[in-house]
PDB file of C-alpha atoms and ligand atoms in Angstrom:
ATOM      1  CA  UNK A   1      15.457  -4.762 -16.288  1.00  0.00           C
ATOM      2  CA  UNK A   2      11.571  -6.154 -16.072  1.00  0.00           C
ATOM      3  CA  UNK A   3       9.578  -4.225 -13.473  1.00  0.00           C
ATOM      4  CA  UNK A   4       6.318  -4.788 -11.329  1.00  0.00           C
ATOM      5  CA  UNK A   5       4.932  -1.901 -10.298  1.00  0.00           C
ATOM      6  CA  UNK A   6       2.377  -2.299  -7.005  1.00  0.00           C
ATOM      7  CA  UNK A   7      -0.183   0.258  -6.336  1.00  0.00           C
ATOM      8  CA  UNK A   8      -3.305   1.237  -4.808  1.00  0.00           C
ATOM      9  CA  UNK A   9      -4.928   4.778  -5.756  1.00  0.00           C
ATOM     10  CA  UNK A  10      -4.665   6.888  -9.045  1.00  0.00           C
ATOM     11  CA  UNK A  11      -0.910   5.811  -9.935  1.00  0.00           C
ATOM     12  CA  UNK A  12       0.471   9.207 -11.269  1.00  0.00           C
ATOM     13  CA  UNK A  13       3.954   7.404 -10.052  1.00  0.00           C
ATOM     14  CA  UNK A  14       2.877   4.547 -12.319  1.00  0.00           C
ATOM     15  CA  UNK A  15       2.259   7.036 -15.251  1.00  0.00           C
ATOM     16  CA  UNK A  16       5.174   8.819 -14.819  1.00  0.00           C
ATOM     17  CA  UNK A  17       7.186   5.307 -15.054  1.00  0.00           C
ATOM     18  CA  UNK A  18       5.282   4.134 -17.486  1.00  0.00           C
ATOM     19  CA  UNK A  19       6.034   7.102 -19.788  1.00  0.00           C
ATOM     20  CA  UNK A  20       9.480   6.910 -19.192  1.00  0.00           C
ATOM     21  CA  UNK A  21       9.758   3.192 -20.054  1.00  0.00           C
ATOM     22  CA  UNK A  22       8.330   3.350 -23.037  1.00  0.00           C
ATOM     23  CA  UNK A  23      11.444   5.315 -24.453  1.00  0.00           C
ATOM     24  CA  UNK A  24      13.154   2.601 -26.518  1.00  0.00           C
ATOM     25  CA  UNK A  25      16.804   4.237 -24.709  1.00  0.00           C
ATOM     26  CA  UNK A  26      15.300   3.367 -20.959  1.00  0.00           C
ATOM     27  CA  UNK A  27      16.999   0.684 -19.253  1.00  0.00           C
ATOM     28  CA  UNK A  28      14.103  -1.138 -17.460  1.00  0.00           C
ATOM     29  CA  UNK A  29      10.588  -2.136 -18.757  1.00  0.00           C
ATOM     30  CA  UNK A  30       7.092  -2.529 -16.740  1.00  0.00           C
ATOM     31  CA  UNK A  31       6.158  -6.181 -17.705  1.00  0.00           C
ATOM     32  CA  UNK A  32       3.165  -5.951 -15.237  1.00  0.00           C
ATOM     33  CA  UNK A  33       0.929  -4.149 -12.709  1.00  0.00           C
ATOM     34  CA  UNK A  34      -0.439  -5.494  -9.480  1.00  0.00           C
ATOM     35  CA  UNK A  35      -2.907  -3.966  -7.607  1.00  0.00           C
ATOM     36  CA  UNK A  36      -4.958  -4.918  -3.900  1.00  0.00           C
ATOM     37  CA  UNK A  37      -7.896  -2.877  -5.168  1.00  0.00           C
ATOM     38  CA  UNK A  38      -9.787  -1.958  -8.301  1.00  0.00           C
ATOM     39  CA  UNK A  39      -7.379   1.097  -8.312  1.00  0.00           C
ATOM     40  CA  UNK A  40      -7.840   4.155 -10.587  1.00  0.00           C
ATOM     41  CA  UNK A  41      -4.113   3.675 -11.786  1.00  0.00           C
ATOM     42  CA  UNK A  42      -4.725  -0.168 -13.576  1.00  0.00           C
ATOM     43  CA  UNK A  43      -6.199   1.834 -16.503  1.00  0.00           C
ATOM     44  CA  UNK A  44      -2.551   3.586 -16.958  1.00  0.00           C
ATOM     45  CA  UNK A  45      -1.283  -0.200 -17.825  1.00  0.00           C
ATOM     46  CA  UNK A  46      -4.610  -0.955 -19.539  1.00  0.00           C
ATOM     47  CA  UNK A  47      -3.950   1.734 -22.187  1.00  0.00           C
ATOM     48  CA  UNK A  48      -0.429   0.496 -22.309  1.00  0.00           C
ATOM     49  CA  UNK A  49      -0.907  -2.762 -23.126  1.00  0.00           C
ATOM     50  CA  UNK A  50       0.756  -3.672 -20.097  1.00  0.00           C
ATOM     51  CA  UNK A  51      -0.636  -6.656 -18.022  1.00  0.00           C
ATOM     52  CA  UNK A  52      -2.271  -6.223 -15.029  1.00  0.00           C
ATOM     53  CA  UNK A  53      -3.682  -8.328 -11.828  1.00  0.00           C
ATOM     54  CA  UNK A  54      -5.454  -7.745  -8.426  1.00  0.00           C
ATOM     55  CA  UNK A  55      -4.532  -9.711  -5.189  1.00  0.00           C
ATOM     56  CA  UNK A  56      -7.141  -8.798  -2.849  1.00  0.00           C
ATOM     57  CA  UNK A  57      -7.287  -9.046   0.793  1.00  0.00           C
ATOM     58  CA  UNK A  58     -10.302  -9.510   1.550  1.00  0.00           C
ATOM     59  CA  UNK A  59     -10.096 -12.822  -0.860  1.00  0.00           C
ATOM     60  CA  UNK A  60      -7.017 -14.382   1.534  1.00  0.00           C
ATOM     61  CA  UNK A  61      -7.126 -15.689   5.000  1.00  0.00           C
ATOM     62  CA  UNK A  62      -4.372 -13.289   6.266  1.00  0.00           C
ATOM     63  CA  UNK A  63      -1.893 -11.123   5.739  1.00  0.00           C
ATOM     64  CA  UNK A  64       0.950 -13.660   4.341  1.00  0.00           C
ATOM     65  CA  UNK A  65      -1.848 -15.956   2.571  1.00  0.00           C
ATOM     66  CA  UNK A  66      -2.076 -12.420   0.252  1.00  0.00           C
ATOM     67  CA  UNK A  67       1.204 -11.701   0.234  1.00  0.00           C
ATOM     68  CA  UNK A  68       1.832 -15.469  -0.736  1.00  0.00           C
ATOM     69  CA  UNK A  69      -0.563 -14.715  -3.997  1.00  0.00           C
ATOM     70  CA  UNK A  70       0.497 -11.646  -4.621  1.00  0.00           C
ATOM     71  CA  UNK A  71       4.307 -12.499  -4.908  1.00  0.00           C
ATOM     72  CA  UNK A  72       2.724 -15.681  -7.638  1.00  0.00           C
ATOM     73  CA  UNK A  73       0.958 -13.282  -9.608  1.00  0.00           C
ATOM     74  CA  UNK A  74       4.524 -11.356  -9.820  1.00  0.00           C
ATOM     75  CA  UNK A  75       6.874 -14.411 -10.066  1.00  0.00           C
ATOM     76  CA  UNK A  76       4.454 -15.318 -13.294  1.00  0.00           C
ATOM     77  CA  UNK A  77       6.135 -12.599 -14.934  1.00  0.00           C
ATOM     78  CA  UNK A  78       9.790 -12.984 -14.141  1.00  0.00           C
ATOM     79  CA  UNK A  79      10.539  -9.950 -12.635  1.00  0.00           C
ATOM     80  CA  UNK A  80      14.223  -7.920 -11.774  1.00  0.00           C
ATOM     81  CA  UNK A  81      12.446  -5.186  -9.727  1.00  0.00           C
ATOM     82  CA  UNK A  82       9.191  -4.922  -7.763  1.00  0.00           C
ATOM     83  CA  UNK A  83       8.656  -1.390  -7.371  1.00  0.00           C
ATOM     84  CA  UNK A  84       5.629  -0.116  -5.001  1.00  0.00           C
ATOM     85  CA  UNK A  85       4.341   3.008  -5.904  1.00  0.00           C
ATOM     86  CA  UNK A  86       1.430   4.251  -3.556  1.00  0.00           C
ATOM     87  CA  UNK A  87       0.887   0.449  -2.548  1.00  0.00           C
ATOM     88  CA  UNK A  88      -1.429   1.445   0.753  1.00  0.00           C
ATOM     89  CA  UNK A  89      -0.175  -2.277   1.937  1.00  0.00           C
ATOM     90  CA  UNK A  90       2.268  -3.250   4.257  1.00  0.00           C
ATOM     91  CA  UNK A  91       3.791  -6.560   2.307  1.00  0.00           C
ATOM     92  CA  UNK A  92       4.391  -9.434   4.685  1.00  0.00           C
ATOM     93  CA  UNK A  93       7.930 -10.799   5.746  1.00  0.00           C
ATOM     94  CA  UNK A  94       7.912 -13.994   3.229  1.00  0.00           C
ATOM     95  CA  UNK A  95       6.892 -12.021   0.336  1.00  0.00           C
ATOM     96  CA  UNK A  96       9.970  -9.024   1.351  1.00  0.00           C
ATOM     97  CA  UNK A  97      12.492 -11.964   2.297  1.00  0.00           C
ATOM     98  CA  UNK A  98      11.460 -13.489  -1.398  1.00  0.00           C
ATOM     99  CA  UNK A  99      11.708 -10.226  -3.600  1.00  0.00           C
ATOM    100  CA  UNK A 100      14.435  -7.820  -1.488  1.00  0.00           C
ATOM    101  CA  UNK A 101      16.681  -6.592  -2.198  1.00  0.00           C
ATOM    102  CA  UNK A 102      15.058  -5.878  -5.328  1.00  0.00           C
ATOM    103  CA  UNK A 103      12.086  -4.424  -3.954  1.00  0.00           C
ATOM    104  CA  UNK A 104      11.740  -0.484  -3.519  1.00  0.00           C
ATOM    105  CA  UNK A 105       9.211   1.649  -2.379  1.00  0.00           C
ATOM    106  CA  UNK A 106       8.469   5.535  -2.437  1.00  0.00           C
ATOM    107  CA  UNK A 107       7.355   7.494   0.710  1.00  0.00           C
ATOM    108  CA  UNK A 108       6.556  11.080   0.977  1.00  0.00           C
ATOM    109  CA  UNK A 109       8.208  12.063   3.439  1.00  0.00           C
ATOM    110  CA  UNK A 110      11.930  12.781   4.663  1.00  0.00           C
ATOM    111  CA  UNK A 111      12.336   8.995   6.171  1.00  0.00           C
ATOM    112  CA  UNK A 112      13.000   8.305   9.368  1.00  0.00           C
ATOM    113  CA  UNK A 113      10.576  11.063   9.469  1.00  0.00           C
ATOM    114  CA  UNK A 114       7.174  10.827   9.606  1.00  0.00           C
ATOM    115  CA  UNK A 115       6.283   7.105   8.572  1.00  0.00           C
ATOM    116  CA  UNK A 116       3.335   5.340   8.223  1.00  0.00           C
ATOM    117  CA  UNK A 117       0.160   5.540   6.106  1.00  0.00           C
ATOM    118  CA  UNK A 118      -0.108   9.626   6.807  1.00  0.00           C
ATOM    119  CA  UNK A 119       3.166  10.984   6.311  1.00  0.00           C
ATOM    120  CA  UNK A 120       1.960  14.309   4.869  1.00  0.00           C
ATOM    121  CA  UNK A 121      -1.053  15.005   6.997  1.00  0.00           C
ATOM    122  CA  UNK A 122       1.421  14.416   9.980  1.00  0.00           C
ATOM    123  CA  UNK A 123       4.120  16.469   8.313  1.00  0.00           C
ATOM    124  CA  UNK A 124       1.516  19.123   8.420  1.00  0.00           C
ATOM    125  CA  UNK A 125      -0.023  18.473  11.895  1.00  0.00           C
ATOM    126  CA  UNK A 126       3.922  18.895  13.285  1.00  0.00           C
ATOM    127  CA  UNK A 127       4.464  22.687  11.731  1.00  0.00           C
ATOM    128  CA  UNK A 128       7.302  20.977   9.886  1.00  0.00           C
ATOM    129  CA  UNK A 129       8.734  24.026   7.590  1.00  0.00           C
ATOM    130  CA  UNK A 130      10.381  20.850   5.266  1.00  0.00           C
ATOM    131  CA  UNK A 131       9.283  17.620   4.217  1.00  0.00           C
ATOM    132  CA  UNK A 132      10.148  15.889   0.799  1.00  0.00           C
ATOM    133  CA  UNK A 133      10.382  12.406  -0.519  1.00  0.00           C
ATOM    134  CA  UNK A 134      12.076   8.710  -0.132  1.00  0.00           C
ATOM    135  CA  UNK A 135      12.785   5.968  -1.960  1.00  0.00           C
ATOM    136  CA  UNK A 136      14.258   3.216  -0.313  1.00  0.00           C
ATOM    137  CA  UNK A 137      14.551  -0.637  -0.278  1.00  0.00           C
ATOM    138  CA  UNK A 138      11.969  -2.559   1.501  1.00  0.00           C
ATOM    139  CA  UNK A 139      13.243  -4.189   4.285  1.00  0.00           C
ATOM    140  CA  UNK A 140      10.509  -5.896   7.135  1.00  0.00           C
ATOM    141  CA  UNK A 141       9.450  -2.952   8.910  1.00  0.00           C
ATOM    142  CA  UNK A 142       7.030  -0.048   7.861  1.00  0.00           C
ATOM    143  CA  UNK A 143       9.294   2.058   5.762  1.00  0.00           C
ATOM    144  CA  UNK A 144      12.293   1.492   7.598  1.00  0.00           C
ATOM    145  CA  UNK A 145      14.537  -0.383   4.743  1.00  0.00           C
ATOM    146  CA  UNK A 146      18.125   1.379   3.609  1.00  0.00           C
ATOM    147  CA  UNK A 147      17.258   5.166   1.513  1.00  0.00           C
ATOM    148  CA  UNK A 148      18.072   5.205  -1.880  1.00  0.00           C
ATOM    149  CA  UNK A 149      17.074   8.995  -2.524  1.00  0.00           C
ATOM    150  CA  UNK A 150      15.851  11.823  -1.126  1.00  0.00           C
ATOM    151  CA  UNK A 151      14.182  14.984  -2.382  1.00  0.00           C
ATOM    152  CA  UNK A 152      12.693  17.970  -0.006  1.00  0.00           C
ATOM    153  CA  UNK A 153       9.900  20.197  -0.610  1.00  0.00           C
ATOM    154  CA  UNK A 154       9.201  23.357   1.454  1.00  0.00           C
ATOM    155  CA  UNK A 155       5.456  23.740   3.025  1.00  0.00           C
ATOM    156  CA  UNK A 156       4.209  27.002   2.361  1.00  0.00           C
ATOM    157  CA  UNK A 157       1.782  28.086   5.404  1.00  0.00           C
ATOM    158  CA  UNK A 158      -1.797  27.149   4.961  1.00  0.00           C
ATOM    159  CA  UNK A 159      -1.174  24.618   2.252  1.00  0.00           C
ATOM    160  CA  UNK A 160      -3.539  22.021   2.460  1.00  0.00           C
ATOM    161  CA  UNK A 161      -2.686  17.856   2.901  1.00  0.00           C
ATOM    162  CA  UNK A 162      -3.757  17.556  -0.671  1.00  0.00           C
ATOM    163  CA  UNK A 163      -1.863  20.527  -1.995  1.00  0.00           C
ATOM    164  CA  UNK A 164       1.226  19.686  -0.089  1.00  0.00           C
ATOM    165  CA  UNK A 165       0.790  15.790  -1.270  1.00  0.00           C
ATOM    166  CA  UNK A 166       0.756  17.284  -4.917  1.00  0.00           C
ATOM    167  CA  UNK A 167       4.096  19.705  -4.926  1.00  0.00           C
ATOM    168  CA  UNK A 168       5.479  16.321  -3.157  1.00  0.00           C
ATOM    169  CA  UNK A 169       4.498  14.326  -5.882  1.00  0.00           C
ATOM    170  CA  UNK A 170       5.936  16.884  -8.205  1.00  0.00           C
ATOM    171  CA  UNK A 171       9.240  15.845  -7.093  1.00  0.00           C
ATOM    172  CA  UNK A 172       9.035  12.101  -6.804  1.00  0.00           C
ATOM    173  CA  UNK A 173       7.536  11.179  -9.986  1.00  0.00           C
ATOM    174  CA  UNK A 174      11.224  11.955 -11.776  1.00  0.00           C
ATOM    175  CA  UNK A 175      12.773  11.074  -8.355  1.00  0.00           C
ATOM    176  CA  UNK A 176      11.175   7.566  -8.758  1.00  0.00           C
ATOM    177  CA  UNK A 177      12.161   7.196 -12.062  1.00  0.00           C
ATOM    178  CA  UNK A 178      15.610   8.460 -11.667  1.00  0.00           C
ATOM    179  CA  UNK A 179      16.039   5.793  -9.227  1.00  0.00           C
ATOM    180  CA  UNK A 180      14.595   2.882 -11.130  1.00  0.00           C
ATOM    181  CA  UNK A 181      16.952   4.149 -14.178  1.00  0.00           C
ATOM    182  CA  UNK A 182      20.447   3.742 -11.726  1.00  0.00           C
ATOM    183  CA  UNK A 183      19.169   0.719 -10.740  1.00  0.00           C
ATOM    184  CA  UNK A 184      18.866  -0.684 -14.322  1.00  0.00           C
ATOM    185  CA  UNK A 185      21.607   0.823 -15.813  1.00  0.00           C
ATOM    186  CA  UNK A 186      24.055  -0.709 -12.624  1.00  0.00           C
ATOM    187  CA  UNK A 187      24.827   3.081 -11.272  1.00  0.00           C
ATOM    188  CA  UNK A 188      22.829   1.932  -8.050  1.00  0.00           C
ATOM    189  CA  UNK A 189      23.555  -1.289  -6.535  1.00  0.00           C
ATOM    190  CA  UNK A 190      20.428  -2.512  -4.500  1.00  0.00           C
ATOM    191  CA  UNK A 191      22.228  -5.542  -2.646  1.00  0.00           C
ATOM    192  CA  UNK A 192      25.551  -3.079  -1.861  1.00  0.00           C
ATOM    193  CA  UNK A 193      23.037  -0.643  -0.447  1.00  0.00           C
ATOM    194  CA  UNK A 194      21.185  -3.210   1.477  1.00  0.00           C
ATOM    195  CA  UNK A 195      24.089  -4.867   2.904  1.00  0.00           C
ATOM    196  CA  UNK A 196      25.791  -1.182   3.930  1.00  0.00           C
ATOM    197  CA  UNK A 197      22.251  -0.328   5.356  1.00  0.00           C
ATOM    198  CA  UNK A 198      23.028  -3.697   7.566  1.00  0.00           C
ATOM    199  CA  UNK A 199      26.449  -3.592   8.607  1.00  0.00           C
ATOM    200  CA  UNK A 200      25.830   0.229   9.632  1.00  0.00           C
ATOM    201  CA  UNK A 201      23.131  -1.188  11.828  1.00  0.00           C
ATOM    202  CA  UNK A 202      25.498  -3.464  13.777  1.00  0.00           C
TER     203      UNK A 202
HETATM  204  C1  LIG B 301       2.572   8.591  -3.407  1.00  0.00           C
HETATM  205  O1  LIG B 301       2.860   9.896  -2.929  1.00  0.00           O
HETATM  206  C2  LIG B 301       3.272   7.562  -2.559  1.00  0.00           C
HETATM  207  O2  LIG B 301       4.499   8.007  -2.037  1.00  0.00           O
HETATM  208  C3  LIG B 301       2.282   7.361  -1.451  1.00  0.00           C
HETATM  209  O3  LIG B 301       1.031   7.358  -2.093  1.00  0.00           O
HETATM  210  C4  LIG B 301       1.108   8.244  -3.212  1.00  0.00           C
HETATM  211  C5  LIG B 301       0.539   7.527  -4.399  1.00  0.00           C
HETATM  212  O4  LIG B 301       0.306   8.465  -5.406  1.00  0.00           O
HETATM  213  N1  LIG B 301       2.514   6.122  -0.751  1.00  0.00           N
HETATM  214  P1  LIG B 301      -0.049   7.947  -6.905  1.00  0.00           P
HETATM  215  O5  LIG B 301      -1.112   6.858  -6.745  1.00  0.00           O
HETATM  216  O6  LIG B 301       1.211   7.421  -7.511  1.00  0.00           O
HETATM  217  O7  LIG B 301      -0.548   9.184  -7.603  1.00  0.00           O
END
């Protein structure tokens, strides 16, 4: 399975996926990296020899003129899976209706809970004693496309955002790759769990 992998910040996701790709015995490879910023993570693909491209913003009209370039810089490279990992974007309708699907993203928090941009900082604001992880397929709303998997994390009193954000990330690194590894090797069927995801919402 050939991967894209879309981020923004310091792509620990990305490393962790890139690290488990490179095991000859892993279903799915990372054929390329996109990026909307001169993110911290593109060195990860750098020093893996893996090709890389950003799609700025602030270089496109609007919203869909970017996510028009950004799904050509991806479509270059023949993709299976777009995979965002800490992509601080929220990807316009043509590029979802063009790559779902077989497009997933991972969100820390316990979706429907707590979506948006600030899932742990409001996780924390709301005294919530839980929180965790999603992955799930990217449908056309913010973080509201059919869960794949789920981990939770306990918040220990005091913690801060950035401490909480950390034990989170603990648990979706592997949870990410997990995920990306049933959907290679055919265990996880993206278009049954899109379609259930739909007829459940009838
Ligand atoms: C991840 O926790 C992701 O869920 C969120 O942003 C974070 C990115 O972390 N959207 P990293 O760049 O992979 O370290």
């Amino acid at each position: 399975l050939k991967l894209a992998v879309l981020i923004s910040g310091g792509g620990s996701n990305l490393k962790a996926l890139i690290e488990a790709t490179a095991h000859p015995g892993f279903p799915a490879k990372i054929v390329c990296v996109g990026a909307d910023t001169d993110a911290a993570g593109l060195a990860y693909a750098t020093d893996a020899g893996i090709q890389s491209f950003v799609v700025r913003p602030a270089d496109h009209p609007n919203r869909a003129a970017w996510g028009t370039a950004l799904a050509a810089a991806i479509r270059e490279h023949d993709v299976d899976l777009v995979v965002s990992a800490g992509l601080m974007r929220i990807l316009p309708a043509g590029f979802v209706s063009e790559f779902s699907p077989g497009l997933i993203n991972t969100h820390p928090a316990l979706l429907p809970l707590f979506p948006g941009a600030h899932a742990v900082r409001d996780a924390l604001a709301a005294g919530a004693t839980e929180t965790g992880v999603t992955v799930h397929i990217i449908d056309e709303g913010v973080d509201t496309g059919p869960v794949l998997r789920q981990a939770t994390v306990a918040v220990r009193a005091g913690e801060t955002e950035a401490e909480l954000h950390e034990r989170i990330k603990q648990q979706e690194r592997p949870l990410l790759v997990d995920t990306v590894r049933a959907i290679a090797d055919g265990s996880l069927d993206l278009a049954a769990a899109a379609s259930t995801a739909a007829s459940d919402a009838t």
